Coordinates of C-alpha atoms in Angstrom, one line a residue:
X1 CA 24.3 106.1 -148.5
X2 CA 24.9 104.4 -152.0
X3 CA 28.1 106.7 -152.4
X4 CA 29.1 106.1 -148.9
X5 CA 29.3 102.4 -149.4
X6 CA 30.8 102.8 -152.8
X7 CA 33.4 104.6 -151.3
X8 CA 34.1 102.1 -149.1
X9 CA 34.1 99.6 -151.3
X10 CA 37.0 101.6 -153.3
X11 CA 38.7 101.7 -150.0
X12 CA 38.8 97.8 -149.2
X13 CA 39.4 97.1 -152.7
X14 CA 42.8 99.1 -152.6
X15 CA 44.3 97.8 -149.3
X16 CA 43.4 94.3 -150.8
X17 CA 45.4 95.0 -154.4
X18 CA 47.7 96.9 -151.5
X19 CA 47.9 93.8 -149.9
X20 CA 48.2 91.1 -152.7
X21 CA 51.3 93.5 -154.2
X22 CA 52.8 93.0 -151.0
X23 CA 52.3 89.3 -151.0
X24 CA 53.8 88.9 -154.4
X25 CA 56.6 90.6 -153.4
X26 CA 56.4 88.1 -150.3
X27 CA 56.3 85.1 -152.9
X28 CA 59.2 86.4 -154.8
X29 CA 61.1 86.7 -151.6
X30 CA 60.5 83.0 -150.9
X31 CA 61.5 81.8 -154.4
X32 CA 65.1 83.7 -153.2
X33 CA 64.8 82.0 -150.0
X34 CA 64.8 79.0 -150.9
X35 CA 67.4 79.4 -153.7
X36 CA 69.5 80.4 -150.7
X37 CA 69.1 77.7 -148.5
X38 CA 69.5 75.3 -151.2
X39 CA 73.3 76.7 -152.1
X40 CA 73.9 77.0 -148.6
X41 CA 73.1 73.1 -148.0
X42 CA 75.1 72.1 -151.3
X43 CA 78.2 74.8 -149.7
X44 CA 77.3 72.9 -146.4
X45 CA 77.8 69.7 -147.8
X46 CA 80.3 70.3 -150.2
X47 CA 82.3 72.2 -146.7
X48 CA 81.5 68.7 -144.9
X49 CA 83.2 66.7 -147.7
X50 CA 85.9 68.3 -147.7
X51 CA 86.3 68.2 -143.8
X52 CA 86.3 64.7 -144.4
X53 CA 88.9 64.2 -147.1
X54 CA 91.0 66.8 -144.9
X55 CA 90.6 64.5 -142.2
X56 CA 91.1 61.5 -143.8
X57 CA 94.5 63.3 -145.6
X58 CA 95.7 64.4 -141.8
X59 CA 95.8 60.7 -141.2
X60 CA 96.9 59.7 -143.7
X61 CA 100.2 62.3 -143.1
X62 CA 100.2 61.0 -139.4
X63 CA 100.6 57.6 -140.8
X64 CA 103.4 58.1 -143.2
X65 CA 105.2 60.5 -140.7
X66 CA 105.2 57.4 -138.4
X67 CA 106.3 55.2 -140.9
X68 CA 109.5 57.9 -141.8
X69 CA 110.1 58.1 -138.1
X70 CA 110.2 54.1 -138.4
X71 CA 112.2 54.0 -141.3
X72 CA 114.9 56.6 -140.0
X73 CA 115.5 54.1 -136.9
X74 CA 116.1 51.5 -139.7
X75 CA 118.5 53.9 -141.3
X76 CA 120.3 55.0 -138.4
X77 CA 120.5 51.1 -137.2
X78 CA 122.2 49.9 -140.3
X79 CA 124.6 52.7 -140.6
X80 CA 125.4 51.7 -136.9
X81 CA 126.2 48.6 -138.5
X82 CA 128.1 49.8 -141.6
X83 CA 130.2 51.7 -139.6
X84 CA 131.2 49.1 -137.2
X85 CA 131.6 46.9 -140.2
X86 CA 134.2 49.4 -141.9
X87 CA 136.3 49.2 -138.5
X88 CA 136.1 45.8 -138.6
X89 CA 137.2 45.8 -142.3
X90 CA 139.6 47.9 -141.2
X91 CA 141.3 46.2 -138.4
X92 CA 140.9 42.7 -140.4
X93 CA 142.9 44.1 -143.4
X94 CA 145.4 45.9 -141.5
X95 CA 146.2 42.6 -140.0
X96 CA 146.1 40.6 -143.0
X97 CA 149.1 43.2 -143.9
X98 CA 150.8 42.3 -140.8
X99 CA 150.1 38.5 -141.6
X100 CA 151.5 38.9 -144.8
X101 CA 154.8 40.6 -144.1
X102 CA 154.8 38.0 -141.3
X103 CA 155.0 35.0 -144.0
X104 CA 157.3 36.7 -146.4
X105 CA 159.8 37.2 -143.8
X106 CA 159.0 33.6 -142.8
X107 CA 159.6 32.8 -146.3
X108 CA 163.1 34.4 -146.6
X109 CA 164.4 33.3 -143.3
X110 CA 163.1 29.7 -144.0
X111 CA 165.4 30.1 -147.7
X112 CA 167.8 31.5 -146.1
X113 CA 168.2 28.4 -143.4
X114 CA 168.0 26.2 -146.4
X115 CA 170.7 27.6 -147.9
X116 CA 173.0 27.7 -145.2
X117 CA 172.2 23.6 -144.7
X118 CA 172.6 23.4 -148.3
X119 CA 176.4 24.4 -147.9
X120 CA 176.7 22.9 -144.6
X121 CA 175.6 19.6 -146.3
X122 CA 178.1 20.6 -149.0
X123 CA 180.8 21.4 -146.4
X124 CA 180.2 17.8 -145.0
X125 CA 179.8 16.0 -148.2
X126 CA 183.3 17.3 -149.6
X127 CA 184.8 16.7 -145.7
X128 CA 183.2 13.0 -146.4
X129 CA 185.5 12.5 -149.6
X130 CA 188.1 11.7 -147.2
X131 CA 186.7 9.3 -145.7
X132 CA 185.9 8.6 -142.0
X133 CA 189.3 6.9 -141.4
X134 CA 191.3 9.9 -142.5
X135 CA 189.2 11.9 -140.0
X136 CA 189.4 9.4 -136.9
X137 CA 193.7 9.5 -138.1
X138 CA 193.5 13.2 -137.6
X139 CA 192.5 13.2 -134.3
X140 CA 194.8 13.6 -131.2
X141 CA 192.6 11.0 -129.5
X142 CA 189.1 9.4 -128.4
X143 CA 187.9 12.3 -127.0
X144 CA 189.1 14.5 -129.7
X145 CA 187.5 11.9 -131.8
X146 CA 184.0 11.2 -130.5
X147 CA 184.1 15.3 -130.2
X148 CA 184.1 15.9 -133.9
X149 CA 181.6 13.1 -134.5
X150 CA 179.3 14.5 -132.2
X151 CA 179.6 18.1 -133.2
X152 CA 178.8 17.1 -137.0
X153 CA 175.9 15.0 -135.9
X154 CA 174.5 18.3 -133.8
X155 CA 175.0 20.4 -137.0
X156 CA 173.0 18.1 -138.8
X157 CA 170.4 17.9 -136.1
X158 CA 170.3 21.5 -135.4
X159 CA 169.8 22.8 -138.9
X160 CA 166.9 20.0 -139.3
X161 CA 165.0 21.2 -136.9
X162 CA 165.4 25.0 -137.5
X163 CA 164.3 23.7 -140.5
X164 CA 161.2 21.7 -139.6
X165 CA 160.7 24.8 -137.4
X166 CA 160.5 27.3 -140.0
X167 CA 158.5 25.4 -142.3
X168 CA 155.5 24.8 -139.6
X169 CA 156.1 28.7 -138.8
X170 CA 155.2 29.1 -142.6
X171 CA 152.3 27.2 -143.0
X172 CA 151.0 28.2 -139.5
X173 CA 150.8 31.9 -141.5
X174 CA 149.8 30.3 -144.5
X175 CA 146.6 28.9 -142.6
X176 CA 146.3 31.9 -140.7
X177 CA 146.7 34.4 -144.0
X178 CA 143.7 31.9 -145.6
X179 CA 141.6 32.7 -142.7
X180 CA 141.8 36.3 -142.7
X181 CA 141.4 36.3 -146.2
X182 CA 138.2 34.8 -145.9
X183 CA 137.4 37.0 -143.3
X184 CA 138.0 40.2 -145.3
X185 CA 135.6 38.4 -148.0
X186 CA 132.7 37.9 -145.2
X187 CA 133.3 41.5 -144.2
X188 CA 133.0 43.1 -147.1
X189 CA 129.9 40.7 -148.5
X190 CA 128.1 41.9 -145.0
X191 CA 129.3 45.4 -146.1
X192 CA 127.9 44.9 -149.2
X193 CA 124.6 43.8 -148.1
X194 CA 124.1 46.9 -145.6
X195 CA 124.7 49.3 -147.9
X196 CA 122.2 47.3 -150.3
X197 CA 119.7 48.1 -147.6
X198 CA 120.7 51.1 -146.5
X199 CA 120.2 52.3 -150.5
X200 CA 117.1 50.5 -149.9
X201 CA 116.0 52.5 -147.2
X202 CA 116.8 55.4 -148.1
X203 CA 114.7 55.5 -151.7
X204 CA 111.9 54.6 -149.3
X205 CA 112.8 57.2 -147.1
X206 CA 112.9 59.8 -150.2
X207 CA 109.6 58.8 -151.6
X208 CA 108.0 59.1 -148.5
X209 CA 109.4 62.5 -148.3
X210 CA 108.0 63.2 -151.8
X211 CA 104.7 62.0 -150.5
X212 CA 104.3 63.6 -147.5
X213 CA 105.2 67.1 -149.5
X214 CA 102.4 66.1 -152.1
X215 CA 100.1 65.4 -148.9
X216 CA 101.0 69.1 -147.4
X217 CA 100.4 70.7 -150.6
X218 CA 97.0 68.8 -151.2
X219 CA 96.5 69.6 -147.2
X220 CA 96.8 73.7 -148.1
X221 CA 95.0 73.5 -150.9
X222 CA 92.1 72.1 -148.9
X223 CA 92.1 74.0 -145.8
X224 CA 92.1 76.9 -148.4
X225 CA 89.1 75.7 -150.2
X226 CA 87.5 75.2 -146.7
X227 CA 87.9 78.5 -146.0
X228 CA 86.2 80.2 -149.2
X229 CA 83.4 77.8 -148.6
X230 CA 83.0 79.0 -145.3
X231 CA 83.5 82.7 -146.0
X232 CA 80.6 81.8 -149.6
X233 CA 78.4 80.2 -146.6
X234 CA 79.0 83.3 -144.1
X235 CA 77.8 85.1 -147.0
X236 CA 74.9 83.5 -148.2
X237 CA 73.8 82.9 -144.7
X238 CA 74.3 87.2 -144.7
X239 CA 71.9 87.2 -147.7
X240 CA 69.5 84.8 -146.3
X241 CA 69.1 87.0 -143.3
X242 CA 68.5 89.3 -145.2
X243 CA 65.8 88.1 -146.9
X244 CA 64.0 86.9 -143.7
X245 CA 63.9 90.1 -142.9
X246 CA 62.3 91.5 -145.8
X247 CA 59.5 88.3 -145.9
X248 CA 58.9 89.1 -141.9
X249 CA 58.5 92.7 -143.2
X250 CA 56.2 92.0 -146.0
X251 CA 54.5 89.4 -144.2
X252 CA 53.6 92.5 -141.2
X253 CA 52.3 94.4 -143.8
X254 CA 50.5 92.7 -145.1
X255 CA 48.7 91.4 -142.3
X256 CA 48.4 95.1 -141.0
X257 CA 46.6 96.3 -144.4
X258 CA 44.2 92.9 -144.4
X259 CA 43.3 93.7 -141.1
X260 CA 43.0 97.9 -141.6
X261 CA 41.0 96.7 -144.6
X262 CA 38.3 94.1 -142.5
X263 CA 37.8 97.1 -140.2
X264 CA 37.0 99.1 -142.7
X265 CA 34.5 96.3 -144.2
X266 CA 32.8 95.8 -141.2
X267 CA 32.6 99.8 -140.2
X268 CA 30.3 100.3 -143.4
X269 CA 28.2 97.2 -142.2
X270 CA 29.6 95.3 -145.4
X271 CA 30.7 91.5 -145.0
X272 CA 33.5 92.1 -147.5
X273 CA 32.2 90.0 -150.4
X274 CA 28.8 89.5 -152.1
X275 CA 28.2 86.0 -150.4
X276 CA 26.6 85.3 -147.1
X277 CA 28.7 84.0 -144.8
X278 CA 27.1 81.8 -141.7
X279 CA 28.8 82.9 -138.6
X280 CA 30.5 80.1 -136.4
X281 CA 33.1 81.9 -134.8
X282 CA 31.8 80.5 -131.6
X283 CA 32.1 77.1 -132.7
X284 CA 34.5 75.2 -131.0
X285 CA 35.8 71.7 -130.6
X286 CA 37.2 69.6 -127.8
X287 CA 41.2 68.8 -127.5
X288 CA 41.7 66.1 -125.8
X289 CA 44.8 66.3 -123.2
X290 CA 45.8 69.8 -125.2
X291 CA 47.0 68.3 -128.4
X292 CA 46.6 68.7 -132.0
X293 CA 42.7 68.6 -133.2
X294 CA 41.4 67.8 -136.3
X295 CA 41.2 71.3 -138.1
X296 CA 37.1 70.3 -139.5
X297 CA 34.1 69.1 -138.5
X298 CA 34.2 66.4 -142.4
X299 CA 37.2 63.8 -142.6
X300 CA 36.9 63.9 -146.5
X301 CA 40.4 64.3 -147.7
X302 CA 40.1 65.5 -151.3
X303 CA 44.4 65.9 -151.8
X304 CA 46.8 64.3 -150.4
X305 CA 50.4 65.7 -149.6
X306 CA 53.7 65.5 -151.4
X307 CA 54.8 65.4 -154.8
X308 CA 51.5 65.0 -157.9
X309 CA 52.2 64.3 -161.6
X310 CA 49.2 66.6 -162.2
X311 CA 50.0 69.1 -160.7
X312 CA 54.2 69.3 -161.7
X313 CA 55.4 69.9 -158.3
X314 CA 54.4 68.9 -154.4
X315 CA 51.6 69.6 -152.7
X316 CA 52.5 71.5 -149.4
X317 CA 49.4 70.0 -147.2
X318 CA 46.2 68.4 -147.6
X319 CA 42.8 69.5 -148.8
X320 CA 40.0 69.1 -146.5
X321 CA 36.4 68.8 -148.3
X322 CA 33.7 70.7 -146.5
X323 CA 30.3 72.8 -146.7
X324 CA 30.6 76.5 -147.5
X325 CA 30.8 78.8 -144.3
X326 CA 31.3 75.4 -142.0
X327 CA 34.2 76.2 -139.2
X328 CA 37.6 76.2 -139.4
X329 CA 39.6 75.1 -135.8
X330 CA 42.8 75.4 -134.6
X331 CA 44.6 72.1 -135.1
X332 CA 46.8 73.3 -131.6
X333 CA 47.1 76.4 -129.6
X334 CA 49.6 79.1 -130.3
X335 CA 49.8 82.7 -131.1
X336 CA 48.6 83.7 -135.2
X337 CA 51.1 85.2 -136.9
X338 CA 49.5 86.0 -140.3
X339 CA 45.0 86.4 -140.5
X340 CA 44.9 88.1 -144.1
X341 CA 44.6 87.9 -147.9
X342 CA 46.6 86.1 -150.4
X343 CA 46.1 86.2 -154.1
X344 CA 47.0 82.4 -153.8
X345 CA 46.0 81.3 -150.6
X346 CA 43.2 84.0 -150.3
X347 CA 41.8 84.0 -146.6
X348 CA 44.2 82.2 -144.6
X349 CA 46.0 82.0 -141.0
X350 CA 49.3 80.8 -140.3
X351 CA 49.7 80.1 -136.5
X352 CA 53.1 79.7 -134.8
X353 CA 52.6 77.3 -132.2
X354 CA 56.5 77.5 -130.7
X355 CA 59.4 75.0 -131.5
X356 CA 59.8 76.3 -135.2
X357 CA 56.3 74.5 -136.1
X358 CA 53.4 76.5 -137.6
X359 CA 50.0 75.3 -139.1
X360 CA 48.7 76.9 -141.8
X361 CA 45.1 77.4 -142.9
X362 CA 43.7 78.3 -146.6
X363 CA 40.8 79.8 -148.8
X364 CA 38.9 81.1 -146.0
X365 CA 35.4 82.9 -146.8
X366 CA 35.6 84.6 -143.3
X367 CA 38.6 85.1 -140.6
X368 CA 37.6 84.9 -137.0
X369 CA 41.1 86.0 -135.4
X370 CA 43.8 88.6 -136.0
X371 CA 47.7 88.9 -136.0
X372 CA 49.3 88.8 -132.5
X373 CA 46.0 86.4 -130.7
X374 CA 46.5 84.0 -128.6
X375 CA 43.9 80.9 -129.8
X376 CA 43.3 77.5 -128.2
X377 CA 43.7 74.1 -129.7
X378 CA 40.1 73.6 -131.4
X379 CA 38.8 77.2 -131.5
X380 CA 37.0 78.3 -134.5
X381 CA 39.3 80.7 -136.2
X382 CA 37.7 80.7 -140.2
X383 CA 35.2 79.7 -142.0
X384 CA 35.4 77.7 -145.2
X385 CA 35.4 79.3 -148.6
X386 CA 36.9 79.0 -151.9
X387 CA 39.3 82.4 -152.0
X388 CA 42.3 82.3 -153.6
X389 CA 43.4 79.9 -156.0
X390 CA 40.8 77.7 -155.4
X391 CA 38.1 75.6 -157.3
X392 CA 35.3 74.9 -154.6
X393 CA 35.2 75.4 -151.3
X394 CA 37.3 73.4 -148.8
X395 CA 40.5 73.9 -146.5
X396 CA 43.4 73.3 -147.5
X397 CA 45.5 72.7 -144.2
X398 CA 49.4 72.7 -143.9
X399 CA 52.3 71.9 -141.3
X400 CA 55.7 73.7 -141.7
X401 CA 58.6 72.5 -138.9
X402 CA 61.7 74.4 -138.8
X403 CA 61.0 77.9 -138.8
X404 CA 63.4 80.5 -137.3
X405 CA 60.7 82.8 -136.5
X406 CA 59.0 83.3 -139.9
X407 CA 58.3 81.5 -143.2
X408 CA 61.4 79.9 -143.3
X409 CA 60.7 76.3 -142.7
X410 CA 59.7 73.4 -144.4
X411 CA 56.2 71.4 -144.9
X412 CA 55.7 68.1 -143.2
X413 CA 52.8 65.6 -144.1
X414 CA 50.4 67.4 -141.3
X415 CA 48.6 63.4 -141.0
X416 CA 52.0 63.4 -138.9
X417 CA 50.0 65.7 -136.4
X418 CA 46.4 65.0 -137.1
X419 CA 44.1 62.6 -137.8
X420 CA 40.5 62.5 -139.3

């Protein structure tokens, strides 16, 4: 009988170092896991950044498009302009030509009247060294007489006014040559001043250009950098998977060794560990309305959760004092997923209550339920112990939200579900 139970006893104690090989494998597989899903939130975040400076560079294109689009109708409008000026120009300085062949032949015809009174006077002044009385003796009679008076006095008026005339012609083109002259001088100042702004314009327009090339370039370049981080995230989304699957796989195993190795235990009539262990799997304790229970029959709280100077790093739940062997409930119903052995943990149950939420239940001296059950919101499922890495007995008790199906969330303060 002595070698039978020894025997036995071989046998549990290698599917436990089985079974804590498997979990340290488990444990190394989270340290990956969570390596990955950290560089997958900083690619995430870093991919999200640069979705919004590639945004805010789209606008910004859109913007200065609009304002070339603006500027161009500018352009256009004051070439319009320019245009119409040079044919005014145009037209203006042909006929200040005209004007001013106008006024020099104005000029010579007005010298060349003078000239001809000039000798005409002459003429007269010479026929007026004779005297008038020679002239009125010269004539046949009073007609003839009057006749010759008359005709030099419509000489001398005649050439007058053709000369009056001609000089009011002349400075009627004079006034008029001033005018377009001034005109011409207008024109071209206008001229002048569009093609100021159309220069104008157009460096806007070219730096504008230059810009929205920069912008298209620095557009590229983004949606390029974009893309690795997307392919890098596709990728370490691939390895992630990846490693879910192998912690689902360990996790299975070794929840199928723990439990090949408590049958085993309790075939050879052997509790599995040299102290007595009260059993209270038929405790049980009321839910009220079929939501979360305290996990305990004490309210001690000997840790709290979060981050501890003491101990370098978070805590990932809280630690529930209580009496050696005293029950251990279900905090809310749900299906267990792991009932096994942990070198760090030791006893413990993780229970997947749906919604990516699972409770998780440490340093167990006994384990009431297995992998795959079904248990009810304040069922006894453990009994309190000190396995693992532990210093005296108590429960430490954790919530994890966000799980995808298997270890692969992250712990929550579980006083967010439960209360003493």
């Amino acid at each position: 009988m002595k070698r039978l139970h020894t025997r036995l006893l071989s046998g549990l104690m290698a599917c436990v170092m089985a079974f804590s090989l498997s979990l340290t494998a488990f444990a190394v597989d989270e340290g990956d896991k969570e390596e990955k899903e950290q560089q997958i939130e900083a690619l995430e975040q870093e991919k999200e950044a640069q979705n919004a400076a590639l945004g805010e560079l789209q606008t910004d294109k859109a913007n200065t498009e609009a304002e070339i689009a603006a500027l161009d109708s500018q352009l256009a409008d004051v070439q319009g302009q320019i245009d119409a000026t040079n044919l005014e120009l145009e037209q203006t300085e042909a006929a200040l030509e005209q004007t001013k062949i106008d006024l020099a032949a104005a000029r010579e015809k007005e010298q060349q009247q003078y000239e001809t009174l000039k000798l005409r006077i002459k003429v007269m002044y010479k026929k007026g060294e004779t005297g008038y009385l020679e002239i009125l003796l010269a004539a046949e009679d009073i007609t003839s007489l009057l006749n010759s008076t008359e005709y030099i006095s419509k000489i001398s008026d005649y050439d007058s006014n053709l000369l009056q005339s001609l000089q009011e012609t002349r400075t009627q083109i004079e006034a008029l040559e001033k005018q377009q002259e001034e005109e011409v001088e207008r024109i071209k100042q206008l001229k002048q001043e569009l093609e100021d702004q159309e220069a104008e314009l157009q460096g806007i327009l070219d730096e504008k250009a230059a810009y929205i090339q920069s912008l298209n370039a620095t557009i590229e370049y983004t949606e390029e950098y974009i893309a690795e981080l997307e392919e890098n995230i596709s990728m370490e989304q691939q390895a992630l998977a990846e490693i879910e699957a192998e912690i689902r796989a360990a996790a299975a195993a070794a929840a199928a060794a723990a439990e090949a190795a408590a049958q085993e235990a309790a075939a050879s009539g052997d509790g599995g560990g040299s102290s007595y262990v009260p059993d209270v799997s038929g405790a049980s304790k009321p839910s009220y309305g079929g939501g979360w229970v305290w996990p305990s029959d004490t309210t001690m709280l000997t840790d709290t959760f979060g981050y501890q100077d003491w101990r370098g790093g978070s805590h990932n739940g809280i630690d529930i004092g209580a009496s050696y062997g005293s029950p251990i409930y279900a905090a809310a119903s749900g299906t267990v997923w792991i009932a096994g052995y942990s070198s760090s943990a030791g006893n413990w149950v993780v229970i997947d209550h749906g919604g990516g939420v699972l409770s998780v239940y440490m340093h167990a001296s006994a384990l009431y339920v297995s992998s795959g059950q079904y248990v009810s919101a304040g069922q006894s499922i453990a009994a309190v112990g000190s396995t693992g890495w532990s210093t005296g007995p108590h429960l430490h008790f954790g919530v994890m939200v966000g799980s995808s199906g298997g270890y692969d969330g992250y712990w929550v303060d579980p006083l967010g579900y439960v209360s003493p």
